[in-house]
Amino acid sequence: MSVELKLSRSNRIYRPSEALEGKIIVKTQSSISHYGIRLTVKGSVNLQVRGGSAGVVESFYGVIKPIPIVNRTIEVKSSGKIGSGTSEIPFSVNLRQRDENLERFYETFHGANISIQYLATVDISRGYLHKSLSATMEFIVESDKENSADLQQQPLSPEMAIFYITQDTQRHPLLPELKSGGFRVTGKISTQCSLSGPISGELTVETSAVPIHSIDIQLFRVESVLLGEKIVTETSLVQTTQIADGDVCHNLTLPIYVILPRLLTCPTTLAGPFSVEFKVAIVISFQSELSKLHKKSDAKTPRLWLAMETLLLELVRTK
């Protein structure tokens, strides 16, 4: 015998003002008795601090209590029997009560130190002599606090930042030939964009004394956790998107178009106990024999053959 959850939406995306709906599917070869079928919806913000990397005493690791968002249990069916074969039992539960604060329903996010997760669990109690049947499924919550009529009619216009990258804008040592010969890369890139849209912009290599190996757009998440009176912040790479391979033509405008990954991004969130922010970096990699010796170099570590420009990126949810 087995039990599984099947949600009404294949993408499993729901908003706090909506009801979570679906079916409980029970497969059994013979009829079984039960003492009630219950569905529990839980949402929480799970925080952790990795002592070694954050420079915090290791004894603090894992002591941060999860921040509850929602914890609701409903009885789908009172005690009775389930017939043999496949049984489908529908359910519906409101995610948010009328008196609950909508701001508490943070969007689903899977980060390195911060995880915002929503789970639906069904339990079929069969008494002390039989093992209970249960199944759990994660569903995704997207904010609906901005889905007013006014905002629907006003699509977000990405805020653009103009940038230029030269040997003088770099704070780390560069290859001698880059220092002496110089290079100049200019362009613009969005610093505020919708989660349903891309990071967009353009880039032009005006001059470079050393041939270019690659041009990449890197997305970073900046997670901050309040630990006592101290804020522990860690930056980690989310994804790298290559927009040019090899030595590109000079004075040719290259488009920047980066799709944001689902679950690994969320609206920029500044809450009391934690915050989730993002950065975007334009990384220019120059051809060098040294780069072949460090193929797996850390993305956050500046190298002699790399030039970069990093900007804050605000992500918002629009309909």
mmCIF file of C-alpha atoms in Angstrom:
data_model
loop_
_atom_site.group_PDB
_atom_site.id
_atom_site.type_symbol
_atom_site.label_atom_id
_atom_site.label_comp_id
_atom_site.label_asym_id
_atom_site.label_seq_id
_atom_site.Cartn_x
_atom_site.Cartn_y
_atom_site.Cartn_z
ATOM 1 C CA MET A 1 0.000 0.000 0.000
ATOM 2 C CA SER A 2 1.120 3.564 -0.672
ATOM 3 C CA VAL A 3 -0.012 7.159 -0.343
ATOM 4 C CA GLU A 4 0.999 10.180 -2.402
ATOM 5 C CA LEU A 5 0.048 13.827 -2.784
ATOM 6 C CA LYS A 6 -0.961 15.304 -6.113
ATOM 7 C CA LEU A 7 -1.404 19.077 -6.208
ATOM 8 C CA SER A 8 -3.898 20.809 -8.476
ATOM 9 C CA ARG A 9 -1.125 22.662 -10.314
ATOM 10 C CA SER A 10 1.704 20.899 -12.077
ATOM 11 C CA ASN A 11 4.141 23.760 -11.393
ATOM 12 C CA ARG A 12 3.228 23.645 -7.664
ATOM 13 C CA ILE A 13 3.170 27.471 -7.474
ATOM 14 C CA TYR A 14 0.651 29.071 -5.110
ATOM 15 C CA ARG A 15 0.155 32.513 -3.600
ATOM 16 C CA PRO A 16 -0.580 33.220 0.085
ATOM 17 C CA SER A 17 -4.106 34.445 -0.665
ATOM 18 C CA GLU A 18 -4.969 31.203 -2.475
ATOM 19 C CA ALA A 19 -6.009 27.757 -1.276
ATOM 20 C CA LEU A 20 -3.690 24.787 -1.594
ATOM 21 C CA GLU A 21 -5.725 22.159 -3.421
ATOM 22 C CA GLY A 22 -5.084 18.663 -4.633
ATOM 23 C CA LYS A 23 -5.763 14.988 -4.090
ATOM 24 C CA ILE A 24 -4.528 12.343 -1.675
ATOM 25 C CA ILE A 25 -4.029 9.152 -3.690
ATOM 26 C CA VAL A 26 -4.110 5.909 -1.715
ATOM 27 C CA LYS A 27 -3.287 2.580 -3.380
ATOM 28 C CA THR A 28 -3.999 -0.608 -1.445
ATOM 29 C CA GLN A 29 -4.662 -4.236 -2.353
ATOM 30 C CA SER A 30 -7.323 -4.639 0.318
ATOM 31 C CA SER A 31 -9.572 -2.304 2.286
ATOM 32 C CA ILE A 32 -8.000 -0.743 5.365
ATOM 33 C CA SER A 33 -9.361 0.959 8.467
ATOM 34 C CA HIS A 34 -8.002 4.297 9.637
ATOM 35 C CA TYR A 35 -8.477 6.745 12.492
ATOM 36 C CA GLY A 36 -8.483 9.896 10.404
ATOM 37 C CA ILE A 37 -6.691 11.489 7.466
ATOM 38 C CA ARG A 38 -4.972 14.789 8.274
ATOM 39 C CA LEU A 39 -3.144 17.286 6.110
ATOM 40 C CA THR A 40 -0.510 19.580 7.586
ATOM 41 C CA VAL A 41 0.893 22.648 5.829
ATOM 42 C CA LYS A 42 4.162 23.989 7.219
ATOM 43 C CA GLY A 43 6.306 26.876 6.110
ATOM 44 C CA SER A 44 9.476 28.113 7.770
ATOM 45 C CA VAL A 45 12.689 30.057 7.318
ATOM 46 C CA ASN A 46 15.635 27.805 8.165
ATOM 47 C CA LEU A 47 18.853 29.600 9.066
ATOM 48 C CA GLN A 48 22.334 28.263 9.584
ATOM 49 C CA VAL A 49 25.810 29.679 10.039
ATOM 50 C CA ARG A 50 28.850 27.723 8.961
ATOM 51 C CA GLY A 51 31.324 28.616 11.664
ATOM 52 C CA GLY A 52 34.515 27.964 9.715
ATOM 53 C CA SER A 53 33.656 30.078 6.695
ATOM 54 C CA ALA A 54 31.892 32.855 8.606
ATOM 55 C CA GLY A 55 34.524 33.245 11.304
ATOM 56 C CA VAL A 56 32.067 32.452 14.106
ATOM 57 C CA VAL A 57 32.691 30.128 17.043
ATOM 58 C CA GLU A 58 31.815 26.643 15.787
ATOM 59 C CA SER A 59 29.614 25.930 18.793
ATOM 60 C CA PHE A 60 27.060 28.349 17.352
ATOM 61 C CA TYR A 61 26.578 26.191 14.284
ATOM 62 C CA GLY A 62 23.001 25.050 13.858
ATOM 63 C CA VAL A 63 21.616 26.703 17.013
ATOM 64 C CA ILE A 64 19.435 29.232 15.193
ATOM 65 C CA LYS A 65 15.789 28.292 15.536
ATOM 66 C CA PRO A 66 13.681 28.198 12.372
ATOM 67 C CA ILE A 67 11.317 31.127 11.888
ATOM 68 C CA PRO A 68 7.772 29.746 11.518
ATOM 69 C CA ILE A 69 5.627 31.151 8.711
ATOM 70 C CA VAL A 70 2.621 28.862 8.695
ATOM 71 C CA ASN A 71 1.655 25.680 10.558
ATOM 72 C CA ARG A 72 -1.865 24.493 9.878
ATOM 73 C CA THR A 73 -3.485 21.057 10.154
ATOM 74 C CA ILE A 74 -6.907 20.093 8.824
ATOM 75 C CA GLU A 75 -8.841 16.852 9.049
ATOM 76 C CA VAL A 76 -9.534 15.747 5.491
ATOM 77 C CA LYS A 77 -11.515 12.681 6.506
ATOM 78 C CA SER A 78 -12.694 11.326 9.841
ATOM 79 C CA SER A 79 -12.077 7.731 10.898
ATOM 80 C CA GLY A 80 -13.437 5.052 8.588
ATOM 81 C CA LYS A 81 -12.347 2.698 5.828
ATOM 82 C CA ILE A 82 -10.528 3.025 2.515
ATOM 83 C CA GLY A 83 -11.547 0.522 -0.144
ATOM 84 C CA SER A 84 -9.172 -1.645 -2.141
ATOM 85 C CA GLY A 85 -7.639 -0.324 -5.343
ATOM 86 C CA THR A 86 -6.871 3.352 -5.967
ATOM 87 C CA SER A 87 -8.736 5.985 -3.931
ATOM 88 C CA GLU A 88 -8.541 9.721 -4.585
ATOM 89 C CA ILE A 89 -9.439 12.009 -1.690
ATOM 90 C CA PRO A 90 -9.655 15.750 -2.525
ATOM 91 C CA PHE A 91 -8.431 18.427 -0.103
ATOM 92 C CA SER A 92 -8.339 22.206 0.134
ATOM 93 C CA VAL A 93 -6.632 24.364 2.765
ATOM 94 C CA ASN A 94 -6.227 28.137 2.900
ATOM 95 C CA LEU A 95 -2.599 29.151 3.198
ATOM 96 C CA ARG A 96 -3.307 32.438 4.957
ATOM 97 C CA GLN A 97 -5.993 33.327 7.472
ATOM 98 C CA ARG A 98 -7.643 36.718 7.144
ATOM 99 C CA ASP A 99 -5.941 38.132 10.222
ATOM 100 C CA GLU A 100 -2.436 36.971 9.245
ATOM 101 C CA ASN A 101 0.178 39.422 8.001
ATOM 102 C CA LEU A 102 0.897 38.964 4.311
ATOM 103 C CA GLU A 103 4.480 40.176 4.809
ATOM 104 C CA ARG A 104 5.277 36.976 6.732
ATOM 105 C CA PHE A 105 4.838 34.817 3.652
ATOM 106 C CA TYR A 106 8.337 35.057 2.240
ATOM 107 C CA GLU A 107 8.860 33.497 -1.174
ATOM 108 C CA THR A 108 10.335 30.024 -1.556
ATOM 109 C CA PHE A 109 14.126 30.246 -1.658
ATOM 110 C CA HIS A 110 16.907 27.660 -1.497
ATOM 111 C CA GLY A 111 20.180 29.296 -0.509
ATOM 112 C CA ALA A 112 23.419 28.269 1.134
ATOM 113 C CA ASN A 113 22.606 29.527 4.654
ATOM 114 C CA ILE A 114 18.962 30.538 4.272
ATOM 115 C CA SER A 115 16.205 28.211 3.110
ATOM 116 C CA ILE A 116 12.553 29.254 2.879
ATOM 117 C CA GLN A 117 10.470 26.139 2.366
ATOM 118 C CA TYR A 118 6.797 25.158 2.337
ATOM 119 C CA LEU A 119 5.730 21.526 2.797
ATOM 120 C CA ALA A 120 2.409 19.690 2.653
ATOM 121 C CA THR A 121 2.246 16.400 4.597
ATOM 122 C CA VAL A 122 -0.574 13.872 4.703
ATOM 123 C CA ASP A 123 -0.862 11.416 7.607
ATOM 124 C CA ILE A 124 -3.214 8.454 7.690
ATOM 125 C CA SER A 125 -3.407 7.196 11.272
ATOM 126 C CA ARG A 126 -3.971 3.432 11.580
ATOM 127 C CA GLY A 127 -3.662 2.940 15.311
ATOM 128 C CA TYR A 128 -0.919 1.382 17.419
ATOM 129 C CA LEU A 129 -0.809 -1.982 15.662
ATOM 130 C CA HIS A 130 -0.207 -0.608 12.182
ATOM 131 C CA LYS A 131 2.299 1.834 10.813
ATOM 132 C CA SER A 132 0.837 5.166 9.776
ATOM 133 C CA LEU A 133 0.937 6.106 6.117
ATOM 134 C CA SER A 134 2.404 9.495 5.214
ATOM 135 C CA ALA A 135 3.703 11.472 2.259
ATOM 136 C CA THR A 136 5.285 14.916 1.951
ATOM 137 C CA MET A 137 5.544 17.285 -1.010
ATOM 138 C CA GLU A 138 7.122 20.707 -1.326
ATOM 139 C CA PHE A 139 5.101 23.454 -2.938
ATOM 140 C CA ILE A 140 6.300 26.869 -4.050
ATOM 141 C CA VAL A 141 5.017 30.166 -2.713
ATOM 142 C CA GLU A 142 5.266 33.340 -4.771
ATOM 143 C CA SER A 143 4.311 36.692 -3.332
ATOM 144 C CA ASP A 144 1.041 38.303 -4.341
ATOM 145 C CA LYS A 145 1.339 41.471 -2.273
ATOM 146 C CA GLU A 146 2.148 43.471 -5.406
ATOM 147 C CA ASN A 147 -0.650 42.109 -7.572
ATOM 148 C CA SER A 148 -2.857 45.165 -7.304
ATOM 149 C CA ALA A 149 -4.643 46.536 -10.343
ATOM 150 C CA ASP A 150 -2.330 49.553 -10.497
ATOM 151 C CA LEU A 151 0.821 47.475 -10.673
ATOM 152 C CA GLN A 152 -0.588 45.108 -13.269
ATOM 153 C CA GLN A 153 -0.906 48.055 -15.632
ATOM 154 C CA GLN A 154 2.611 49.283 -14.926
ATOM 155 C CA PRO A 155 5.215 46.706 -16.004
ATOM 156 C CA LEU A 156 8.594 47.131 -14.393
ATOM 157 C CA SER A 157 11.136 49.109 -16.388
ATOM 158 C CA PRO A 158 14.587 47.702 -15.591
ATOM 159 C CA GLU A 159 16.907 50.226 -13.989
ATOM 160 C CA MET A 160 20.147 50.374 -15.964
ATOM 161 C CA ALA A 161 23.603 51.163 -14.630
ATOM 162 C CA ILE A 162 26.346 52.335 -16.965
ATOM 163 C CA PHE A 163 29.708 50.683 -16.305
ATOM 164 C CA TYR A 164 33.224 50.778 -17.657
ATOM 165 C CA ILE A 165 36.027 48.370 -16.876
ATOM 166 C CA THR A 166 39.680 49.381 -17.300
ATOM 167 C CA GLN A 167 42.979 48.537 -15.655
ATOM 168 C CA ASP A 168 42.432 51.541 -13.366
ATOM 169 C CA THR A 169 39.081 50.324 -11.991
ATOM 170 C CA GLN A 170 40.562 47.053 -10.717
ATOM 171 C CA ARG A 171 41.617 46.761 -7.087
ATOM 172 C CA HIS A 172 43.677 43.604 -7.530
ATOM 173 C CA PRO A 173 46.962 42.997 -9.425
ATOM 174 C CA LEU A 174 46.726 42.341 -13.161
ATOM 175 C CA LEU A 175 49.011 40.781 -15.761
ATOM 176 C CA PRO A 176 51.932 43.140 -16.578
ATOM 177 C CA GLU A 177 50.846 43.359 -20.213
ATOM 178 C CA LEU A 178 47.352 44.394 -19.109
ATOM 179 C CA LYS A 179 48.756 47.042 -16.802
ATOM 180 C CA SER A 180 51.022 48.498 -19.480
ATOM 181 C CA GLY A 181 48.887 48.021 -22.608
ATOM 182 C CA GLY A 182 45.523 48.637 -21.005
ATOM 183 C CA PHE A 183 41.970 47.694 -21.948
ATOM 184 C CA ARG A 184 38.540 49.317 -21.868
ATOM 185 C CA VAL A 185 35.139 47.613 -21.739
ATOM 186 C CA THR A 186 31.954 49.700 -21.473
ATOM 187 C CA GLY A 187 28.253 48.984 -21.357
ATOM 188 C CA LYS A 188 25.076 49.027 -19.314
ATOM 189 C CA ILE A 189 23.262 46.374 -17.292
ATOM 190 C CA SER A 190 20.018 46.209 -15.337
ATOM 191 C CA THR A 191 20.346 46.656 -11.565
ATOM 192 C CA GLN A 192 16.646 46.179 -10.852
ATOM 193 C CA CYS A 193 14.609 43.583 -12.675
ATOM 194 C CA SER A 194 11.588 41.333 -12.339
ATOM 195 C CA LEU A 195 12.046 37.692 -11.367
ATOM 196 C CA SER A 196 9.979 36.747 -14.402
ATOM 197 C CA GLY A 197 12.263 38.694 -16.740
ATOM 198 C CA PRO A 198 15.971 38.576 -17.650
ATOM 199 C CA ILE A 199 18.998 40.547 -16.555
ATOM 200 C CA SER A 200 19.523 42.605 -19.690
ATOM 201 C CA GLY A 201 21.987 45.107 -21.074
ATOM 202 C CA GLU A 202 24.819 45.453 -23.534
ATOM 203 C CA LEU A 203 28.608 45.433 -23.575
ATOM 204 C CA THR A 204 31.326 46.721 -25.897
ATOM 205 C CA VAL A 205 35.031 45.878 -25.901
ATOM 206 C CA GLU A 206 36.601 49.130 -27.068
ATOM 207 C CA THR A 207 40.251 48.129 -26.772
ATOM 208 C CA SER A 208 42.397 45.413 -25.201
ATOM 209 C CA ALA A 209 46.158 44.821 -25.300
ATOM 210 C CA VAL A 210 45.636 41.128 -24.474
ATOM 211 C CA PRO A 211 43.226 38.854 -26.405
ATOM 212 C CA ILE A 212 40.052 38.035 -24.479
ATOM 213 C CA HIS A 213 39.330 34.432 -23.539
ATOM 214 C CA SER A 214 35.758 34.771 -22.254
ATOM 215 C CA ILE A 215 33.145 37.246 -21.002
ATOM 216 C CA ASP A 216 30.759 36.016 -18.325
ATOM 217 C CA ILE A 217 27.881 37.394 -16.274
ATOM 218 C CA GLN A 218 27.889 36.006 -12.741
ATOM 219 C CA LEU A 219 24.979 36.123 -10.307
ATOM 220 C CA PHE A 220 25.772 36.127 -6.579
ATOM 221 C CA ARG A 221 23.499 35.827 -3.559
ATOM 222 C CA VAL A 222 24.378 37.695 -0.364
ATOM 223 C CA GLU A 223 22.849 36.002 2.670
ATOM 224 C CA SER A 224 22.968 37.692 6.075
ATOM 225 C CA VAL A 225 21.912 36.061 9.338
ATOM 226 C CA LEU A 226 21.548 37.806 12.706
ATOM 227 C CA LEU A 227 23.427 35.769 15.306
ATOM 228 C CA GLY A 228 23.121 37.356 18.744
ATOM 229 C CA GLU A 229 24.407 40.900 18.270
ATOM 230 C CA LYS A 230 26.428 40.007 15.206
ATOM 231 C CA ILE A 231 25.379 39.855 11.554
ATOM 232 C CA VAL A 232 27.067 37.029 9.639
ATOM 233 C CA THR A 233 27.156 37.612 5.876
ATOM 234 C CA GLU A 234 28.211 35.146 3.205
ATOM 235 C CA THR A 235 28.353 35.651 -0.549
ATOM 236 C CA SER A 236 28.089 32.659 -2.871
ATOM 237 C CA LEU A 237 27.882 32.122 -6.619
ATOM 238 C CA VAL A 238 24.461 31.178 -7.997
ATOM 239 C CA GLN A 239 25.173 30.846 -11.719
ATOM 240 C CA THR A 240 27.551 31.873 -14.506
ATOM 241 C CA THR A 241 26.343 32.765 -17.993
ATOM 242 C CA GLN A 242 28.853 33.125 -20.798
ATOM 243 C CA ILE A 243 28.004 35.872 -23.297
ATOM 244 C CA ALA A 244 31.209 35.735 -25.367
ATOM 245 C CA ASP A 245 33.750 33.012 -26.141
ATOM 246 C CA GLY A 246 37.165 33.926 -27.490
ATOM 247 C CA ASP A 247 38.595 37.254 -28.580
ATOM 248 C CA VAL A 248 35.577 39.323 -29.602
ATOM 249 C CA CYS A 249 35.623 42.058 -32.216
ATOM 250 C CA HIS A 250 36.374 45.467 -30.802
ATOM 251 C CA ASN A 251 33.684 48.186 -30.868
ATOM 252 C CA LEU A 252 30.981 45.563 -31.461
ATOM 253 C CA THR A 253 27.966 45.774 -29.141
ATOM 254 C CA LEU A 254 27.213 42.441 -27.443
ATOM 255 C CA PRO A 255 23.784 41.822 -25.875
ATOM 256 C CA ILE A 256 23.433 40.756 -22.239
ATOM 257 C CA TYR A 257 20.467 38.461 -21.596
ATOM 258 C CA VAL A 258 20.504 36.262 -18.493
ATOM 259 C CA ILE A 259 17.515 34.174 -17.317
ATOM 260 C CA LEU A 260 17.176 34.033 -13.528
ATOM 261 C CA PRO A 261 17.098 30.523 -12.013
ATOM 262 C CA ARG A 262 13.931 29.446 -10.226
ATOM 263 C CA LEU A 263 14.091 28.632 -6.475
ATOM 264 C CA LEU A 264 17.679 29.904 -6.257
ATOM 265 C CA THR A 265 16.432 33.495 -6.472
ATOM 266 C CA CYS A 266 13.657 35.399 -4.703
ATOM 267 C CA PRO A 267 12.675 39.044 -4.234
ATOM 268 C CA THR A 268 15.334 41.039 -2.424
ATOM 269 C CA THR A 269 14.334 40.520 1.218
ATOM 270 C CA LEU A 270 15.374 42.643 4.172
ATOM 271 C CA ALA A 271 13.820 41.069 7.268
ATOM 272 C CA GLY A 272 14.868 41.511 10.883
ATOM 273 C CA PRO A 273 16.624 38.190 11.584
ATOM 274 C CA PHE A 274 17.901 37.686 8.036
ATOM 275 C CA SER A 275 18.277 39.255 4.597
ATOM 276 C CA VAL A 276 18.691 37.959 1.054
ATOM 277 C CA GLU A 277 20.311 40.262 -1.503
ATOM 278 C CA PHE A 278 21.904 39.778 -4.904
ATOM 279 C CA LYS A 279 24.815 41.064 -6.952
ATOM 280 C CA VAL A 280 25.678 40.810 -10.628
ATOM 281 C CA ALA A 281 29.272 40.784 -11.899
ATOM 282 C CA ILE A 282 30.674 41.331 -15.387
ATOM 283 C CA VAL A 283 33.819 39.190 -15.595
ATOM 284 C CA ILE A 284 36.395 39.595 -18.384
ATOM 285 C CA SER A 285 38.845 36.694 -18.692
ATOM 286 C CA PHE A 286 42.000 37.312 -20.739
ATOM 287 C CA GLN A 287 44.083 34.696 -22.516
ATOM 288 C CA SER A 288 46.980 33.652 -20.295
ATOM 289 C CA GLU A 289 49.050 30.564 -19.629
ATOM 290 C CA LEU A 290 48.517 31.144 -15.925
ATOM 291 C CA SER A 291 44.771 30.571 -16.259
ATOM 292 C CA LYS A 292 45.409 26.990 -17.400
ATOM 293 C CA LEU A 293 46.998 26.260 -14.029
ATOM 294 C CA HIS A 294 43.919 27.444 -12.106
ATOM 295 C CA LYS A 295 40.970 26.010 -14.015
ATOM 296 C CA LYS A 296 38.898 25.545 -10.853
ATOM 297 C CA SER A 297 39.670 28.866 -9.232
ATOM 298 C CA ASP A 298 37.167 30.388 -6.815
ATOM 299 C CA ALA A 299 34.782 32.767 -8.590
ATOM 300 C CA LYS A 300 35.134 35.304 -5.769
ATOM 301 C CA THR A 301 38.960 35.315 -5.846
ATOM 302 C CA PRO A 302 40.495 37.966 -8.136
ATOM 303 C CA ARG A 303 43.124 36.650 -10.533
ATOM 304 C CA LEU A 304 45.835 38.294 -12.615
ATOM 305 C CA TRP A 305 44.025 37.455 -15.870
ATOM 306 C CA LEU A 306 40.563 38.569 -14.691
ATOM 307 C CA ALA A 307 38.911 41.973 -14.671
ATOM 308 C CA MET A 308 35.466 42.494 -13.197
ATOM 309 C CA GLU A 309 32.806 44.963 -12.184
ATOM 310 C CA THR A 310 30.251 44.061 -9.495
ATOM 311 C CA LEU A 311 26.925 45.834 -8.996
ATOM 312 C CA LEU A 312 24.033 45.438 -6.575
ATOM 313 C CA LEU A 313 20.971 43.809 -8.153
ATOM 314 C CA GLU A 314 17.476 44.318 -6.787
ATOM 315 C CA LEU A 315 15.000 41.567 -7.679
ATOM 316 C CA VAL A 316 11.269 42.198 -7.430
ATOM 317 C CA ARG A 317 8.117 40.174 -8.084
ATOM 318 C CA THR A 318 5.710 41.542 -10.669
ATOM 319 C CA LYS A 319 2.733 39.883 -12.254
#
